[in-house]
Coordinates of C-alpha atoms in Angstrom, one line a residue:
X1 CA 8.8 -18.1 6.8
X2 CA 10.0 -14.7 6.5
X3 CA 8.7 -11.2 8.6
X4 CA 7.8 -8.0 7.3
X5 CA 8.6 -4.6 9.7
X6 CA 5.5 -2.0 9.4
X7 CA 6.7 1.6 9.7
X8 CA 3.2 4.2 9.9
X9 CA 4.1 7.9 9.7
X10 CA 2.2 10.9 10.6
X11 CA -1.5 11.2 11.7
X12 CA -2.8 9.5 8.3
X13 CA -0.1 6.3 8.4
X14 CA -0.6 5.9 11.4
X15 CA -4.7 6.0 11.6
X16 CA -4.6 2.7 8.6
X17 CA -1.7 1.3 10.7
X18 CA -4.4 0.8 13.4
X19 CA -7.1 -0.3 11.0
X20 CA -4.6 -2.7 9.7
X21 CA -3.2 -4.6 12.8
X22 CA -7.1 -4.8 14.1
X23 CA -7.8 -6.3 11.2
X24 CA -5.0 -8.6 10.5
X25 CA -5.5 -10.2 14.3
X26 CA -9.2 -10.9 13.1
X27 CA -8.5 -12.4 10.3
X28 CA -5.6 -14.8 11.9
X29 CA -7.9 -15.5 14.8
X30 CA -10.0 -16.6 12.3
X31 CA -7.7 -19.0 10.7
X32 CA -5.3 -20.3 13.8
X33 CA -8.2 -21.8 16.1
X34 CA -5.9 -23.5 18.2
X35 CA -4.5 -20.5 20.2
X36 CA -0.7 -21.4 18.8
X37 CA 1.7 -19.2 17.8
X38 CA 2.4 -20.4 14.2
X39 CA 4.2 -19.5 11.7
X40 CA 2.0 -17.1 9.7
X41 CA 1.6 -15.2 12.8
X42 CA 5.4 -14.5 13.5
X43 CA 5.2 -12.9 10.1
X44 CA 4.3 -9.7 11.6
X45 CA 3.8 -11.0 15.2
X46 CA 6.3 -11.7 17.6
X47 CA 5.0 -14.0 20.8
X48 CA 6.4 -12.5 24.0
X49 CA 6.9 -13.4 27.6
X50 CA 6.2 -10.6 29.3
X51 CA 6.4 -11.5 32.8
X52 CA 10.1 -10.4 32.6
X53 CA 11.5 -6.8 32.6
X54 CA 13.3 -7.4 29.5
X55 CA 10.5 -9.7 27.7
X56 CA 11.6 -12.7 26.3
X57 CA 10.6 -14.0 22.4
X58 CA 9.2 -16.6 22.1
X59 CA 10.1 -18.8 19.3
X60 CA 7.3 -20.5 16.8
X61 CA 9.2 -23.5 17.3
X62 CA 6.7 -26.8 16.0
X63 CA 4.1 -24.4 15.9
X64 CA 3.2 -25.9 19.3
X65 CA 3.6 -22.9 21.3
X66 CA 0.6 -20.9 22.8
X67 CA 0.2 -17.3 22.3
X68 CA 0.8 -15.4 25.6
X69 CA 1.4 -12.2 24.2
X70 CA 1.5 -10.9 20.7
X71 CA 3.6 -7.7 19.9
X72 CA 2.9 -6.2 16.5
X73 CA 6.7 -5.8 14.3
X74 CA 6.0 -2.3 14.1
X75 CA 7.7 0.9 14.5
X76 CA 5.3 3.9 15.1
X77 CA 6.0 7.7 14.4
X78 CA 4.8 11.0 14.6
X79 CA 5.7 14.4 15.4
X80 CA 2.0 15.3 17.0
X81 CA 2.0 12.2 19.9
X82 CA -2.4 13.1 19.3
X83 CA -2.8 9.9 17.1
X84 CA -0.3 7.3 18.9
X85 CA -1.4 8.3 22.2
X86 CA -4.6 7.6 21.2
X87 CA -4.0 4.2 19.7
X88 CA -2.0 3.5 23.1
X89 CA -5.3 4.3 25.3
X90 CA -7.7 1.8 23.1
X91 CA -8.0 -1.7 22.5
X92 CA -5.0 -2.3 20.2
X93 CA -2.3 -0.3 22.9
X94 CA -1.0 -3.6 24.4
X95 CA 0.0 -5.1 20.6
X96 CA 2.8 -1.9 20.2
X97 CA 6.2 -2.1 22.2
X98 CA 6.2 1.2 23.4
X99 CA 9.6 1.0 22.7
X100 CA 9.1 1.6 19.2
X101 CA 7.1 4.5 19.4
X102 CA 8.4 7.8 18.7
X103 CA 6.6 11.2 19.3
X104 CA 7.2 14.6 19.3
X105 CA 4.4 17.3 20.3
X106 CA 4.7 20.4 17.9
X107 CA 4.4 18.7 14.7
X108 CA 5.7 19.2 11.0
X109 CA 3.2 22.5 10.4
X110 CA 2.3 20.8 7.0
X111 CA 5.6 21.3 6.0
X112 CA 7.9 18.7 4.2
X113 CA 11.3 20.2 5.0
X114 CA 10.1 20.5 9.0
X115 CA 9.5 17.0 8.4
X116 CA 12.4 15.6 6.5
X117 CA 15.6 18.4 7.2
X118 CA 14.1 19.3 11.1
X119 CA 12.8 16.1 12.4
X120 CA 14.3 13.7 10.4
X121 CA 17.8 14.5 11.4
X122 CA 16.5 15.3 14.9
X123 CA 15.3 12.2 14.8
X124 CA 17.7 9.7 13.2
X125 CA 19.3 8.2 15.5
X126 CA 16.1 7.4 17.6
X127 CA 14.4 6.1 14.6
X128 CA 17.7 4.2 13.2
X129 CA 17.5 2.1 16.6
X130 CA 14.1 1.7 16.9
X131 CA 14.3 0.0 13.7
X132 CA 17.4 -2.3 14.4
X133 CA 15.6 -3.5 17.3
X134 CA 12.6 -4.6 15.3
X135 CA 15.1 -6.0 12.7
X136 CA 17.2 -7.9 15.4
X137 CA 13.9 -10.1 16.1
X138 CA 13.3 -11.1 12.9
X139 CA 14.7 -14.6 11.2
X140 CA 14.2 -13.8 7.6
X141 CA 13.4 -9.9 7.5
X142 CA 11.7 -9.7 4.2
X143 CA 10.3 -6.5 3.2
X144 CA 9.6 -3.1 4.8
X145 CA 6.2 -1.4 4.5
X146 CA 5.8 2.5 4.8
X147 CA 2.5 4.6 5.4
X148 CA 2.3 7.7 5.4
X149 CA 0.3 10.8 3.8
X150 CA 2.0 12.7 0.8
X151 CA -0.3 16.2 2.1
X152 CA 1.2 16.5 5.2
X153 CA 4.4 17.2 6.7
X154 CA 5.3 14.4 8.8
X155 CA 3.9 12.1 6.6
X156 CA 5.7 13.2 3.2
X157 CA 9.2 14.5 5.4
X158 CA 9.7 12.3 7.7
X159 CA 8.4 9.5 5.9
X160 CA 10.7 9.7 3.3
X161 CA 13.2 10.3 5.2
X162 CA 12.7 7.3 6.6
X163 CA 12.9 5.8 3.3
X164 CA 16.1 6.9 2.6
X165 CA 17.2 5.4 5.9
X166 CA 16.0 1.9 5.6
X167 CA 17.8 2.2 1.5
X168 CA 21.4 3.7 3.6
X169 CA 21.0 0.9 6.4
X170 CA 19.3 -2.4 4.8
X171 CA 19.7 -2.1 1.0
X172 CA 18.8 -5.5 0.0
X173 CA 15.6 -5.2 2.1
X174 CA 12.6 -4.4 0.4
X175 CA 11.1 -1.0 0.0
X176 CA 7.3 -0.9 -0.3
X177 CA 5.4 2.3 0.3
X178 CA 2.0 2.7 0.6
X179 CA 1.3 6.4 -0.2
X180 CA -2.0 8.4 0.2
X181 CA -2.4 11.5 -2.1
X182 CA -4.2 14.4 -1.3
X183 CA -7.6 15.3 -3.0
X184 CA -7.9 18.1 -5.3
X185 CA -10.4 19.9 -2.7
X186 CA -7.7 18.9 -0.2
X187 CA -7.4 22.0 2.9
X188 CA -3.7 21.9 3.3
X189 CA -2.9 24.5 1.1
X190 CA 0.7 23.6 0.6
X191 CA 0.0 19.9 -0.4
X192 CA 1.0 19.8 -4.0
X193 CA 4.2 21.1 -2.7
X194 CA 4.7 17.9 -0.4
X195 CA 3.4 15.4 -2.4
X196 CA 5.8 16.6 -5.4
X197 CA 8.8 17.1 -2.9
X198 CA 7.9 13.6 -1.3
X199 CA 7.4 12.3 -4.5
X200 CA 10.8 12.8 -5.6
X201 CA 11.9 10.4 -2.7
X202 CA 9.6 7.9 -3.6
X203 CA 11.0 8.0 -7.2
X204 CA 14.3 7.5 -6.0
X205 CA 14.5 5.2 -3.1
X206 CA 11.3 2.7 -2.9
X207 CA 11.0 -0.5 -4.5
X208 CA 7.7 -0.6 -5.4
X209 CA 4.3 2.5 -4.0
X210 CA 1.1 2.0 -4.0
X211 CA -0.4 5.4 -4.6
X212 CA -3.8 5.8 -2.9
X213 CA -6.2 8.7 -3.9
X214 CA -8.3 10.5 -0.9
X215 CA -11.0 10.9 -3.6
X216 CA -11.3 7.6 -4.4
X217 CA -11.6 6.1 -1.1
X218 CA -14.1 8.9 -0.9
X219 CA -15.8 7.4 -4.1
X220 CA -15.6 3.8 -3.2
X221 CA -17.3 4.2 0.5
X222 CA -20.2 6.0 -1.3
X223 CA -20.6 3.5 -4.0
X224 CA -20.5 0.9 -1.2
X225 CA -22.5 2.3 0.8
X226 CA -25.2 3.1 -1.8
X227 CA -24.9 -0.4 -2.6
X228 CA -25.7 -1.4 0.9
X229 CA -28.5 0.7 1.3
X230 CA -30.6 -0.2 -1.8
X231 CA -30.2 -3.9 -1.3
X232 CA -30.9 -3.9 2.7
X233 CA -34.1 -2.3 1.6
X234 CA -35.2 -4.6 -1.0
X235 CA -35.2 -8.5 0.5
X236 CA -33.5 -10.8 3.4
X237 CA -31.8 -12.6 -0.3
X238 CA -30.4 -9.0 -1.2
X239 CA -26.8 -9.9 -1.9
X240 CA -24.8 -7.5 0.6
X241 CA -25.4 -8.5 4.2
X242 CA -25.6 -5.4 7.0
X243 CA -22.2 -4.4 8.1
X244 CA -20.3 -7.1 5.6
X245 CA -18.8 -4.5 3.4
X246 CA -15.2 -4.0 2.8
X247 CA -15.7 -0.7 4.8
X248 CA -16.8 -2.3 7.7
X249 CA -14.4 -3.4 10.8
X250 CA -16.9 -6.1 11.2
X251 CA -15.3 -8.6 14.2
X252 CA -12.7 -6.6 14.5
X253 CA -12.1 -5.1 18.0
X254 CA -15.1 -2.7 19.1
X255 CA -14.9 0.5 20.0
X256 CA -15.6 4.4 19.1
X257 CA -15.3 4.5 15.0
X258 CA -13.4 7.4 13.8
X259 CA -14.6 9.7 11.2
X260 CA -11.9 7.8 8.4
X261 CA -11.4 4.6 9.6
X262 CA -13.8 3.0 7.4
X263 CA -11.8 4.3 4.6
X264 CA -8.8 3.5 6.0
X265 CA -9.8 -0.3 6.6
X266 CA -10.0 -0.2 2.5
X267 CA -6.4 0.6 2.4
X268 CA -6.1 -2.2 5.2
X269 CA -7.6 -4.6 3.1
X270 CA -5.4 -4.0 0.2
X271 CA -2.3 -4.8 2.1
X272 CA -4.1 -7.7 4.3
X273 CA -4.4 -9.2 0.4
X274 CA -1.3 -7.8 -0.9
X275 CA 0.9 -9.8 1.9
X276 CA -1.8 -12.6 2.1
X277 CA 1.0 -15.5 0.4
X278 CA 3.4 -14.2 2.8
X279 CA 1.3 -15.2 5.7
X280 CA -0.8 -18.3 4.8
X281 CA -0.4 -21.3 2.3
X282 CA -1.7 -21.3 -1.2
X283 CA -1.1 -23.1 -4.6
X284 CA 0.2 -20.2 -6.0
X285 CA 2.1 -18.6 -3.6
X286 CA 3.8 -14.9 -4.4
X287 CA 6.7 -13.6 -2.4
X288 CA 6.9 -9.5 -1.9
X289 CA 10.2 -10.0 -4.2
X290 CA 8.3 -11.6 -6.8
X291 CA 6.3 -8.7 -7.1
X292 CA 8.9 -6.4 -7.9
X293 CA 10.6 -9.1 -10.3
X294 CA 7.2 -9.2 -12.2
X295 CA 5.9 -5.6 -12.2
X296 CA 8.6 -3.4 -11.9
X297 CA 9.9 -3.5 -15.8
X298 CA 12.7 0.2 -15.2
X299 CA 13.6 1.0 -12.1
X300 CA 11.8 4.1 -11.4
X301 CA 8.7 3.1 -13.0
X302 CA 7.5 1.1 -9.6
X303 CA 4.1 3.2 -9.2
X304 CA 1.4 0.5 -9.1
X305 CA -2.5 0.6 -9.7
X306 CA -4.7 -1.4 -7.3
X307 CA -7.8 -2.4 -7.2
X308 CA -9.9 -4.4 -4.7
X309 CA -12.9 -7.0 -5.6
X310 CA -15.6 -7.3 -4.1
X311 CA -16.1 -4.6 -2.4
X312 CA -19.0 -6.4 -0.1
X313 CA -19.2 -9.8 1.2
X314 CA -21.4 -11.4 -0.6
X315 CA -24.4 -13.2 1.3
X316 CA -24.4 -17.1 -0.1
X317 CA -21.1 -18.6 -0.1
X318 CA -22.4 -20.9 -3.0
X319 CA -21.8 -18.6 -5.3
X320 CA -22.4 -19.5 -8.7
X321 CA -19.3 -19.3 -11.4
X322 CA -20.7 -16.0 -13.0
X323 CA -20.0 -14.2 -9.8
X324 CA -16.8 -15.8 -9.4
X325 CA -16.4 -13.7 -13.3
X326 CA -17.7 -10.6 -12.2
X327 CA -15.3 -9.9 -9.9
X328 CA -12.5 -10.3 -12.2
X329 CA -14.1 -7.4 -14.7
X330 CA -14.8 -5.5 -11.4
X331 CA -11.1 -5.7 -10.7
X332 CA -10.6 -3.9 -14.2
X333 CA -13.4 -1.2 -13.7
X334 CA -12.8 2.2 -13.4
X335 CA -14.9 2.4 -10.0
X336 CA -12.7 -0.2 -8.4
X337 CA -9.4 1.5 -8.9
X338 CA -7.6 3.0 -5.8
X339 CA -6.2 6.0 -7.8
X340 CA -9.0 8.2 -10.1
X341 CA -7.7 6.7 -13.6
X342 CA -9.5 4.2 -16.2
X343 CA -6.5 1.4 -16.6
X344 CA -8.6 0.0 -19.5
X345 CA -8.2 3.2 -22.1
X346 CA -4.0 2.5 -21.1
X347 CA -1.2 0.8 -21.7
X348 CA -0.2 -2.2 -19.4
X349 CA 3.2 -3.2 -18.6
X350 CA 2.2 -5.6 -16.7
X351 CA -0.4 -7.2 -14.3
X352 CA -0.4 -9.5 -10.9
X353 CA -3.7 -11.0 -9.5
X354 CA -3.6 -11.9 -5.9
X355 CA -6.7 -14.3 -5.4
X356 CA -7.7 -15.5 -2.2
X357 CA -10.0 -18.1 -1.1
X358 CA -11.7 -21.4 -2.6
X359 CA -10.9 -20.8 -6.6
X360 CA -9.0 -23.0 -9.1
X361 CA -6.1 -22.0 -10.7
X362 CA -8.1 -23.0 -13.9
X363 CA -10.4 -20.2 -12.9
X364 CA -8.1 -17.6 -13.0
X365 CA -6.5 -18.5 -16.1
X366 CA -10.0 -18.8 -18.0
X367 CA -10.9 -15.0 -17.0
X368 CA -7.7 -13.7 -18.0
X369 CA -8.4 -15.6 -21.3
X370 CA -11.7 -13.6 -21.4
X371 CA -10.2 -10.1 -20.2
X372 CA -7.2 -10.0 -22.0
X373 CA -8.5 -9.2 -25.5
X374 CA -9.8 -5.9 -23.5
X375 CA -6.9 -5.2 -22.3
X376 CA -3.5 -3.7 -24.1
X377 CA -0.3 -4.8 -23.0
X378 CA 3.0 -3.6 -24.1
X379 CA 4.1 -5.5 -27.7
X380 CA 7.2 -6.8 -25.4
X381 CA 5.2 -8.4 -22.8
X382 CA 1.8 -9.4 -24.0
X383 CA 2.1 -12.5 -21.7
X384 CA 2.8 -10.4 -18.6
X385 CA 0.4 -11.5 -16.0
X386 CA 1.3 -12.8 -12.5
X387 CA -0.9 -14.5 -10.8
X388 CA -1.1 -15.9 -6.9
X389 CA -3.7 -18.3 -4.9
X390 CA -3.9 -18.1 -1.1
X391 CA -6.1 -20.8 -0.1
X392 CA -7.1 -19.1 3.0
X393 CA -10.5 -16.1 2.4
X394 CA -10.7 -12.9 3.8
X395 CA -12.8 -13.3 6.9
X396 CA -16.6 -13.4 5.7
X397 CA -16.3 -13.9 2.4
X398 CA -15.4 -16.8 -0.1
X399 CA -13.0 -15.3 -2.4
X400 CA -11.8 -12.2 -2.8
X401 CA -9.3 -10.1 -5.3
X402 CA -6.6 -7.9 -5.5
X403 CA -5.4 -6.5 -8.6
X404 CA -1.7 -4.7 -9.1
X405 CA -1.1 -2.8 -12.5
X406 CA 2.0 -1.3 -13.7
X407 CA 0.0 0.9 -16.1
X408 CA 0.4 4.3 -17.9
X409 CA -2.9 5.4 -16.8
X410 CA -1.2 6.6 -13.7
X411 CA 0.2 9.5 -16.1
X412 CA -3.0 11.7 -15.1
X413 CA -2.3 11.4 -11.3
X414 CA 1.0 12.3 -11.2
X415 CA 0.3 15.5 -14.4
X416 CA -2.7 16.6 -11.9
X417 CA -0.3 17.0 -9.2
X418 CA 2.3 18.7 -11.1
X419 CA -0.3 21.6 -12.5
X420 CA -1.7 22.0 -8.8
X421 CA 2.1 22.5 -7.8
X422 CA 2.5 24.9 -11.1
X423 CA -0.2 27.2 -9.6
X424 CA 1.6 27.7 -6.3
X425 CA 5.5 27.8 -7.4
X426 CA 4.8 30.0 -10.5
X427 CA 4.0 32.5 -8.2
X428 CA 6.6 31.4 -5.4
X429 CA 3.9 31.5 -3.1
X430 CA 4.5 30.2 0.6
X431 CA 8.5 29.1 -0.8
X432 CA 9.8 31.1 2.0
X433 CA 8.3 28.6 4.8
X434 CA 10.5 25.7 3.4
X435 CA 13.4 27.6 2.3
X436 CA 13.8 29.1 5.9
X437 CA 14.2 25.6 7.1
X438 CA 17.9 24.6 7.8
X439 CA 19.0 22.7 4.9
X440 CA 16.4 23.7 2.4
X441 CA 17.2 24.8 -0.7
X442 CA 15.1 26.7 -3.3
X443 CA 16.5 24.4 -6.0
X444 CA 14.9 21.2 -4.6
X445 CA 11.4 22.4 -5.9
X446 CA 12.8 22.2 -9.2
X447 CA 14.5 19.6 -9.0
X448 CA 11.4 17.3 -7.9
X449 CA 9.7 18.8 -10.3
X450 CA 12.1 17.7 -13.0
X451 CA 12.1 14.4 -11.6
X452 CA 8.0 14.7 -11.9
X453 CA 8.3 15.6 -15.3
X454 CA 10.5 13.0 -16.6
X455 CA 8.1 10.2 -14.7
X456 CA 5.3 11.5 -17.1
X457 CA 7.1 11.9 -20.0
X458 CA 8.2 8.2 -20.0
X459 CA 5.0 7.0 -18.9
X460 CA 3.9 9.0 -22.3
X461 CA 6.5 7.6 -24.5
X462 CA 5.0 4.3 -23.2
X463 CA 1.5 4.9 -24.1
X464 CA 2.8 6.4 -27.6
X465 CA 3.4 2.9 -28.6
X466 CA -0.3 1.7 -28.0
X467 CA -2.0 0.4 -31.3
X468 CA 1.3 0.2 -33.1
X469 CA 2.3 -2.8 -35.2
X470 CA 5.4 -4.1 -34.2
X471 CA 7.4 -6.6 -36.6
X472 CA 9.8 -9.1 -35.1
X473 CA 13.3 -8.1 -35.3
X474 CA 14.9 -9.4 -38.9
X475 CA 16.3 -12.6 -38.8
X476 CA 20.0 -13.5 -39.2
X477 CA 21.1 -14.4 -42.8
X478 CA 23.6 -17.0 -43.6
X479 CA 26.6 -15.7 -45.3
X480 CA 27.1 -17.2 -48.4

């Protein structure tokens, strides 16, 4: 089986880093009973022997081997230690080789040239190792994931930076990035400047992001919660139980909540689902390369729309078949979408459903029977769905779905970005703080914004083809 290597940057990758590895060890408690360290385990766990001084690995062997101490494959950074230390002191510290952590204490200032010209080449070395180690314990290193913020300046400098590292050092490794964009009402005033400067990175050197909005995670806790609320009041057969939300951390390990983490454990969820094939068995099962193989159609058009269903556990696990249904056309809602864009009113490229628990593959080929006359796909690949079954549920609920779209609805993100980065740089306003950074130059801004531009555009050329009739290409005529 192969491993995966999480790298969470700055205060906000790091904060759903934590959300994630809480709620990945619930949900494998949940499934490995037997206390062994099996093989999806090692695919982001290593089992250590720690009574040494250099602890030794512990191989998964026949799967017969108990679990004496489980390290997370993981490399943690941050240039404000707040967050990590923080982690370090609670529940989860003892998962984290505290080799792999690295802190500084001043911080980025919010700025993405601190980030990626200061720290990152501050930093390189430290980070390049920290990295090799991780990689040196794998079998079968698979894919790297990246967290990180695109507001802030650790998240969106170093982060990146980062990025470009793993492309230099492990090219045929892949590149996924998991990228949280700032709200409009966001209070980092230089944000659209980050997010377009990081965004240029992103463009270039990942595989495949996964933008995440702020104000949809916003949206989706209040909907949830709201949903919650009106059901708890009505009956004991209301169909959200208390605390089963996606929201919740629900048997996960207890402790003080923070004021994001129950957004954050949406963004958990999303990648517990994403890499759910890579960790358990299934009838369908999707590799991380598959999803790039499927979804990614041109190279730099790897921005991918997800969307999580349901968003509650749902109370009787004898569900009946129109539920199972609902959740697909959830999947395809606006309200379910990660990012704030309709994917229905767009074009699609293309389409992977990740389905989890006790459905047929029958099932999921009857709903996208029923969905896809809704739906517009490209005239080139009107068949261009991908679909994967992991047998094993999310803990607490019977099935569950993620959905990944390579869609031109994503258009509207990335042109609300780049007019909230027109207001600022029109006026040059607050340039000189990244141009006074070593190694900043005043023709990056425009040259991210040029590579902003041209990601629009051809997501518009794309969506200018939508309703068109499209004859086959002439065929060939015998000479006579």
């Amino acid at each position: 089986m192969t491993q995966s290597i999480v790298v969470q940057v700055g205060q906000c990758g790091n904060q759903i880093g934590c959300r994630f590895w809480d709620l990945a060890l619930r949900e494998h408690a949940s499934a490995n009973k037997s206390g062994t360290f099996d093989e999806p385990l090692s695919s982001f766990f290593r089992n250590v022997d720690a009574r040494y001084s250099e602890p030794l690995d512990i191989p998964v062997g026949r799967g017969r081997e108990k679990i004496c101490n489980l390290k997370a494959r993981a490399v943690l950074v941050d240039m404000e230690e707040g967050v990590v230390s923080e982690i370090l002191k609670g529940p989860l510290g003892d998962v984290f080789d505290h080799r792999q952590l690295i802190t500084d204490v001043s911080g980025s200032g919010n700025n993405w040239a601190v980030g990626h010209m200061m720290y990152g080449s501050m930093y390189r070395e430290q980070i390049s190792e920290a990295i090799r180690r991780t990689a040196e314990m794998c079998d079968c290193l698979q894919c790297f994931f990246t967290m990180h913020s695109m507001g802030g300046g650790t998240g969106s400098g170093v982060g990146t930076f980062i990025l470009n590292l793993l492309e230099d050092e492990y090219p045929e490794v892949y590149r996924f990035t998991t990228a949280v964009y700032p709200s409009v009402e966001d209070d980092v005033i230089t944000s659209p400047y980050n997010s377009v400067l990081a965004m240029h990175q992103l463009t270039e050197h990942a595989d495949c992001v996964l933008p995440i909005e702020n104000q949809s995670l916003v949206d989706i806790f209040n909907m949830v919660n709201q949903a919650a609320s009106k059901t708890s009041k009505i009956s004991s057969t209301s169909k959200v139980k208390g605390g089963s939300t996606v929201t919740s951390d629900m048997g996960g390990i207890k402790g003080q909540e923070k004021p994001f983490d129950k957004m954050n454990n949406i963004v958990a969820n999303l990648l517990l689902n994403l890499t759910s094939s890579s960790r358990f068995e299934g009838a369908l099962n999707v590799d991380l390369n598959e999803i790039t193989m499927n979804l990614v159609p041109f190279p730099q058009l790897h921005y991918l729309v997800s969307s999580l269903s349901p968003l509650y556990h749902l109370a009787d696990v004898s569900l009946p078949l129109r539920k199972l249904d609902q959740m697909f056309s959830d999947a395809f809602t606006k309200d379910y979408q990660l990012i704030s864009a309709d994917p229905r009113h767009s074009l699609y490229l293309a389409c992977a459903l990740m389905v989890r628990g006790n459905v047929a593959v029958s099932d999921i080929r009857r709903n996208i029977d029923r969905l896809k006359p809704s739906l517009q796909f490209i005239h080139w690949n009107q068949e261009g769905w991908k679909t994967g079954l992991c047998s094993v549920p999310p803990v607490g609920q019977p099935y569950s779905l993620l959905a990944l779209a390579n869609n031109t609805c994503i258009r509207h993100t990335f042109t609300n970005l780049r007019d909230r980065f027109h207001k600022l740089y029109k006026r040059k306003a607050h340039l000189h703080h990244y141009t006074n950074v070593d190694g900043m130059e005043a023709a990056q801004f425009s040259q991210a914004l040029e590579s902003l531009t041209g990601l629009v555009k051809e997501y518009e050329q794309l969506e200018g083809t939508m309703g068109r009739v499209h004859e086959g290409a002439p065929r060939l005529q015998v000479a006579s």
